[in-house]
């Protein structure tokens, strides 16, 4: 039995409230801090350990 099924059987008010919260949340738009051309330049990345991270974002 998963949590959703348990709440639906035992506490229907909380179940409905949580479902409404999930519906109300919208995906946030990604706001670029710069033009895409500048985000892809060679100096907009740096190494952190083994990984390559993007520096010029947001």
mmCIF file of N, CA and C in Angstrom:
data_model
loop_
_atom_site.group_PDB
_atom_site.id
_atom_site.type_symbol
_atom_site.label_atom_id
_atom_site.label_comp_id
_atom_site.label_asym_id
_atom_site.label_seq_id
_atom_site.Cartn_x
_atom_site.Cartn_y
_atom_site.Cartn_z
ATOM 1 N N UNK A 1 0.851 -1.180 0.000
ATOM 2 C CA UNK A 1 0.000 0.000 0.000
ATOM 3 C C UNK A 1 0.897 1.243 0.000
ATOM 4 N N UNK A 2 0.650 2.148 -0.923
ATOM 5 C CA UNK A 2 1.427 3.377 -0.978
ATOM 6 C C UNK A 2 0.739 4.459 -0.143
ATOM 7 N N UNK A 3 1.455 5.534 0.069
ATOM 8 C CA UNK A 3 0.956 6.603 0.943
ATOM 9 C C UNK A 3 -0.344 7.199 0.402
ATOM 10 N N UNK A 4 -0.412 7.380 -0.922
ATOM 11 C CA UNK A 4 -1.617 7.948 -1.515
ATOM 12 C C UNK A 4 -2.850 7.103 -1.255
ATOM 13 N N UNK A 5 -2.697 5.792 -1.386
ATOM 14 C CA UNK A 5 -3.830 4.897 -1.123
ATOM 15 C C UNK A 5 -4.227 4.935 0.351
ATOM 16 N N UNK A 6 -3.231 4.973 1.232
ATOM 17 C CA UNK A 6 -3.506 5.020 2.673
ATOM 18 C C UNK A 6 -4.279 6.284 3.036
ATOM 19 N N UNK A 7 -3.810 7.436 2.525
ATOM 20 C CA UNK A 7 -4.503 8.691 2.824
ATOM 21 C C UNK A 7 -5.907 8.704 2.230
ATOM 22 N N UNK A 8 -6.050 8.134 1.049
ATOM 23 C CA UNK A 8 -7.361 8.125 0.403
ATOM 24 C C UNK A 8 -8.378 7.329 1.221
ATOM 25 N N UNK A 9 -7.936 6.234 1.825
ATOM 26 C CA UNK A 9 -8.847 5.412 2.624
ATOM 27 C C UNK A 9 -9.100 5.986 4.013
ATOM 28 N N UNK A 10 -8.047 6.512 4.655
ATOM 29 C CA UNK A 10 -8.162 6.892 6.064
ATOM 30 C C UNK A 10 -8.386 8.382 6.313
ATOM 31 N N UNK A 11 -7.820 9.242 5.467
ATOM 32 C CA UNK A 11 -7.918 10.686 5.713
ATOM 33 C C UNK A 11 -8.163 11.393 4.381
ATOM 34 N N UNK A 12 -9.396 11.359 3.921
ATOM 35 C CA UNK A 12 -9.738 11.865 2.594
ATOM 36 C C UNK A 12 -9.534 13.375 2.478
ATOM 37 N N UNK A 13 -9.705 14.124 3.572
ATOM 38 C CA UNK A 13 -9.526 15.581 3.520
ATOM 39 C C UNK A 13 -8.078 15.949 3.206
ATOM 40 N N UNK A 14 -7.142 15.311 3.885
ATOM 41 C CA UNK A 14 -5.726 15.574 3.634
ATOM 42 C C UNK A 14 -5.356 15.150 2.220
ATOM 43 N N UNK A 15 -5.890 14.038 1.766
ATOM 44 C CA UNK A 15 -5.620 13.540 0.417
ATOM 45 C C UNK A 15 -6.057 14.561 -0.635
ATOM 46 N N UNK A 16 -7.254 15.102 -0.491
ATOM 47 C CA UNK A 16 -7.758 16.095 -1.446
ATOM 48 C C UNK A 16 -6.933 17.374 -1.405
ATOM 49 N N UNK A 17 -6.553 17.785 -0.203
ATOM 50 C CA UNK A 17 -5.758 19.003 -0.053
ATOM 51 C C UNK A 17 -4.400 18.859 -0.742
ATOM 52 N N UNK A 18 -3.762 17.702 -0.559
ATOM 53 C CA UNK A 18 -2.464 17.476 -1.195
ATOM 54 C C UNK A 18 -2.584 17.391 -2.713
ATOM 55 N N UNK A 19 -3.649 16.805 -3.208
ATOM 56 C CA UNK A 19 -3.851 16.742 -4.658
ATOM 57 C C UNK A 19 -4.045 18.140 -5.233
ATOM 58 N N UNK A 20 -4.773 19.006 -4.518
ATOM 59 C CA UNK A 20 -4.977 20.373 -4.989
ATOM 60 C C UNK A 20 -3.675 21.157 -4.987
ATOM 61 N N UNK A 21 -2.837 20.945 -3.988
ATOM 62 C CA UNK A 21 -1.542 21.626 -3.945
ATOM 63 C C UNK A 21 -0.711 21.222 -5.152
ATOM 64 N N UNK A 22 -0.722 19.939 -5.491
ATOM 65 C CA UNK A 22 0.031 19.462 -6.647
ATOM 66 C C UNK A 22 -0.463 20.053 -7.950
ATOM 67 N N UNK A 23 -1.748 20.246 -8.066
ATOM 68 C CA UNK A 23 -2.305 20.829 -9.289
ATOM 69 C C UNK A 23 -1.990 22.313 -9.402
ATOM 70 N N UNK A 24 -1.935 23.010 -8.267
ATOM 71 C CA UNK A 24 -1.746 24.456 -8.283
ATOM 72 C C UNK A 24 -0.317 24.859 -8.612
ATOM 73 N N UNK A 25 0.645 23.995 -8.307
ATOM 74 C CA UNK A 25 2.035 24.344 -8.561
ATOM 75 C C UNK A 25 2.306 24.300 -10.056
ATOM 76 N N UNK A 26 2.840 25.382 -10.575
ATOM 77 C CA UNK A 26 3.151 25.471 -11.995
ATOM 78 C C UNK A 26 4.663 25.434 -12.173
ATOM 79 N N UNK A 27 5.083 24.987 -13.327
ATOM 80 C CA UNK A 27 6.508 24.964 -13.616
ATOM 81 C C UNK A 27 6.993 26.391 -13.826
ATOM 82 N N UNK A 28 8.141 26.705 -13.245
ATOM 83 C CA UNK A 28 8.693 28.038 -13.380
ATOM 84 C C UNK A 28 9.469 28.135 -14.688
ATOM 85 N N UNK A 29 9.354 29.278 -15.346
ATOM 86 C CA UNK A 29 10.109 29.504 -16.563
ATOM 87 C C UNK A 29 11.568 29.744 -16.219
ATOM 88 N N UNK A 30 12.441 29.226 -17.045
ATOM 89 C CA UNK A 30 13.868 29.453 -16.848
ATOM 90 C C UNK A 30 14.212 30.791 -17.475
ATOM 91 N N UNK A 31 14.732 31.683 -16.668
ATOM 92 C CA UNK A 31 15.127 32.986 -17.172
ATOM 93 C C UNK A 31 16.624 32.961 -17.433
ATOM 94 N N UNK A 32 16.995 33.197 -18.664
ATOM 95 C CA UNK A 32 18.412 33.216 -19.003
ATOM 96 C C UNK A 32 19.025 34.521 -18.522
ATOM 97 N N UNK A 33 20.214 34.434 -17.989
ATOM 98 C CA UNK A 33 20.900 35.623 -17.535
ATOM 99 C C UNK A 33 21.597 36.343 -18.665
ATOM 100 N N UNK A 34 21.629 35.736 -19.830
ATOM 101 C CA UNK A 34 22.356 36.297 -20.949
ATOM 102 C C UNK A 34 21.801 35.716 -22.247
ATOM 103 N N UNK A 35 22.349 36.151 -23.364
ATOM 104 C CA UNK A 35 21.948 35.587 -24.654
ATOM 105 C C UNK A 35 22.488 34.169 -24.784
ATOM 106 N N UNK A 36 21.803 33.298 -25.505
ATOM 107 C CA UNK A 36 22.295 31.923 -25.667
ATOM 108 C C UNK A 36 23.679 31.842 -26.297
ATOM 109 N N UNK A 37 24.011 32.789 -27.167
ATOM 110 C CA UNK A 37 25.337 32.781 -27.790
ATOM 111 C C UNK A 37 26.433 32.973 -26.741
ATOM 112 N N UNK A 38 26.174 33.859 -25.792
ATOM 113 C CA UNK A 38 27.178 34.115 -24.754
ATOM 114 C C UNK A 38 27.250 32.972 -23.742
ATOM 115 N N UNK A 39 26.123 32.294 -23.523
ATOM 116 C CA UNK A 39 26.135 31.165 -22.596
ATOM 117 C C UNK A 39 26.976 30.010 -23.122
ATOM 118 N N UNK A 40 27.129 29.908 -24.439
ATOM 119 C CA UNK A 40 27.866 28.801 -25.037
ATOM 120 C C UNK A 40 29.329 29.146 -25.318
ATOM 121 N N UNK A 41 29.802 30.333 -24.961
ATOM 122 C CA UNK A 41 31.192 30.706 -25.216
ATOM 123 C C UNK A 41 32.148 29.851 -24.405
ATOM 124 N N UNK A 42 33.413 29.865 -24.828
ATOM 125 C CA UNK A 42 34.398 29.008 -24.168
ATOM 126 C C UNK A 42 34.654 29.424 -22.721
ATOM 127 N N UNK A 43 34.488 30.690 -22.383
ATOM 128 C CA UNK A 43 34.777 31.128 -21.017
ATOM 129 C C UNK A 43 33.544 31.079 -20.108
ATOM 130 N N UNK A 44 32.456 30.510 -20.591
ATOM 131 C CA UNK A 44 31.277 30.411 -19.732
ATOM 132 C C UNK A 44 31.211 29.069 -19.012
ATOM 133 N N UNK A 45 32.272 28.270 -19.108
ATOM 134 C CA UNK A 45 32.367 26.996 -18.404
ATOM 135 C C UNK A 45 33.637 26.976 -17.571
ATOM 136 N N UNK A 46 33.642 26.239 -16.467
ATOM 137 C CA UNK A 46 34.849 26.043 -15.667
ATOM 138 C C UNK A 46 34.841 24.627 -15.119
ATOM 139 N N UNK A 47 36.014 24.144 -14.775
ATOM 140 C CA UNK A 47 36.112 22.797 -14.232
ATOM 141 C C UNK A 47 35.984 22.841 -12.719
ATOM 142 N N UNK A 48 35.221 21.912 -12.182
ATOM 143 C CA UNK A 48 35.080 21.761 -10.740
ATOM 144 C C UNK A 48 35.296 20.285 -10.457
ATOM 145 N N UNK A 49 36.501 19.972 -10.003
ATOM 146 C CA UNK A 49 36.852 18.566 -9.841
ATOM 147 C C UNK A 49 36.942 17.916 -11.209
ATOM 148 N N UNK A 50 36.181 16.871 -11.438
ATOM 149 C CA UNK A 50 36.149 16.215 -12.744
ATOM 150 C C UNK A 50 35.079 16.792 -13.654
ATOM 151 N N UNK A 51 34.177 17.554 -13.099
ATOM 152 C CA UNK A 51 33.016 18.008 -13.857
ATOM 153 C C UNK A 51 33.264 19.360 -14.515
ATOM 154 N N UNK A 52 32.535 19.606 -15.581
ATOM 155 C CA UNK A 52 32.542 20.903 -16.247
ATOM 156 C C UNK A 52 31.225 21.575 -15.891
ATOM 157 N N UNK A 53 31.306 22.750 -15.268
ATOM 158 C CA UNK A 53 30.103 23.462 -14.824
ATOM 159 C C UNK A 53 29.912 24.726 -15.651
ATOM 160 N N UNK A 54 28.652 25.095 -15.853
ATOM 161 C CA UNK A 54 28.356 26.324 -16.570
ATOM 162 C C UNK A 54 28.345 27.477 -15.575
ATOM 163 N N UNK A 55 29.080 28.531 -15.901
ATOM 164 C CA UNK A 55 29.247 29.658 -14.987
ATOM 165 C C UNK A 55 28.209 30.739 -15.254
ATOM 166 N N UNK A 56 28.026 31.099 -16.497
ATOM 167 C CA UNK A 56 27.157 32.228 -16.833
ATOM 168 C C UNK A 56 25.728 31.759 -17.024
ATOM 169 N N UNK A 57 25.021 31.567 -15.949
ATOM 170 C CA UNK A 57 23.617 31.163 -16.014
ATOM 171 C C UNK A 57 22.872 31.879 -14.910
ATOM 172 N N UNK A 58 21.829 32.609 -15.272
ATOM 173 C CA UNK A 58 20.941 33.234 -14.303
ATOM 174 C C UNK A 58 21.556 34.202 -13.452
#
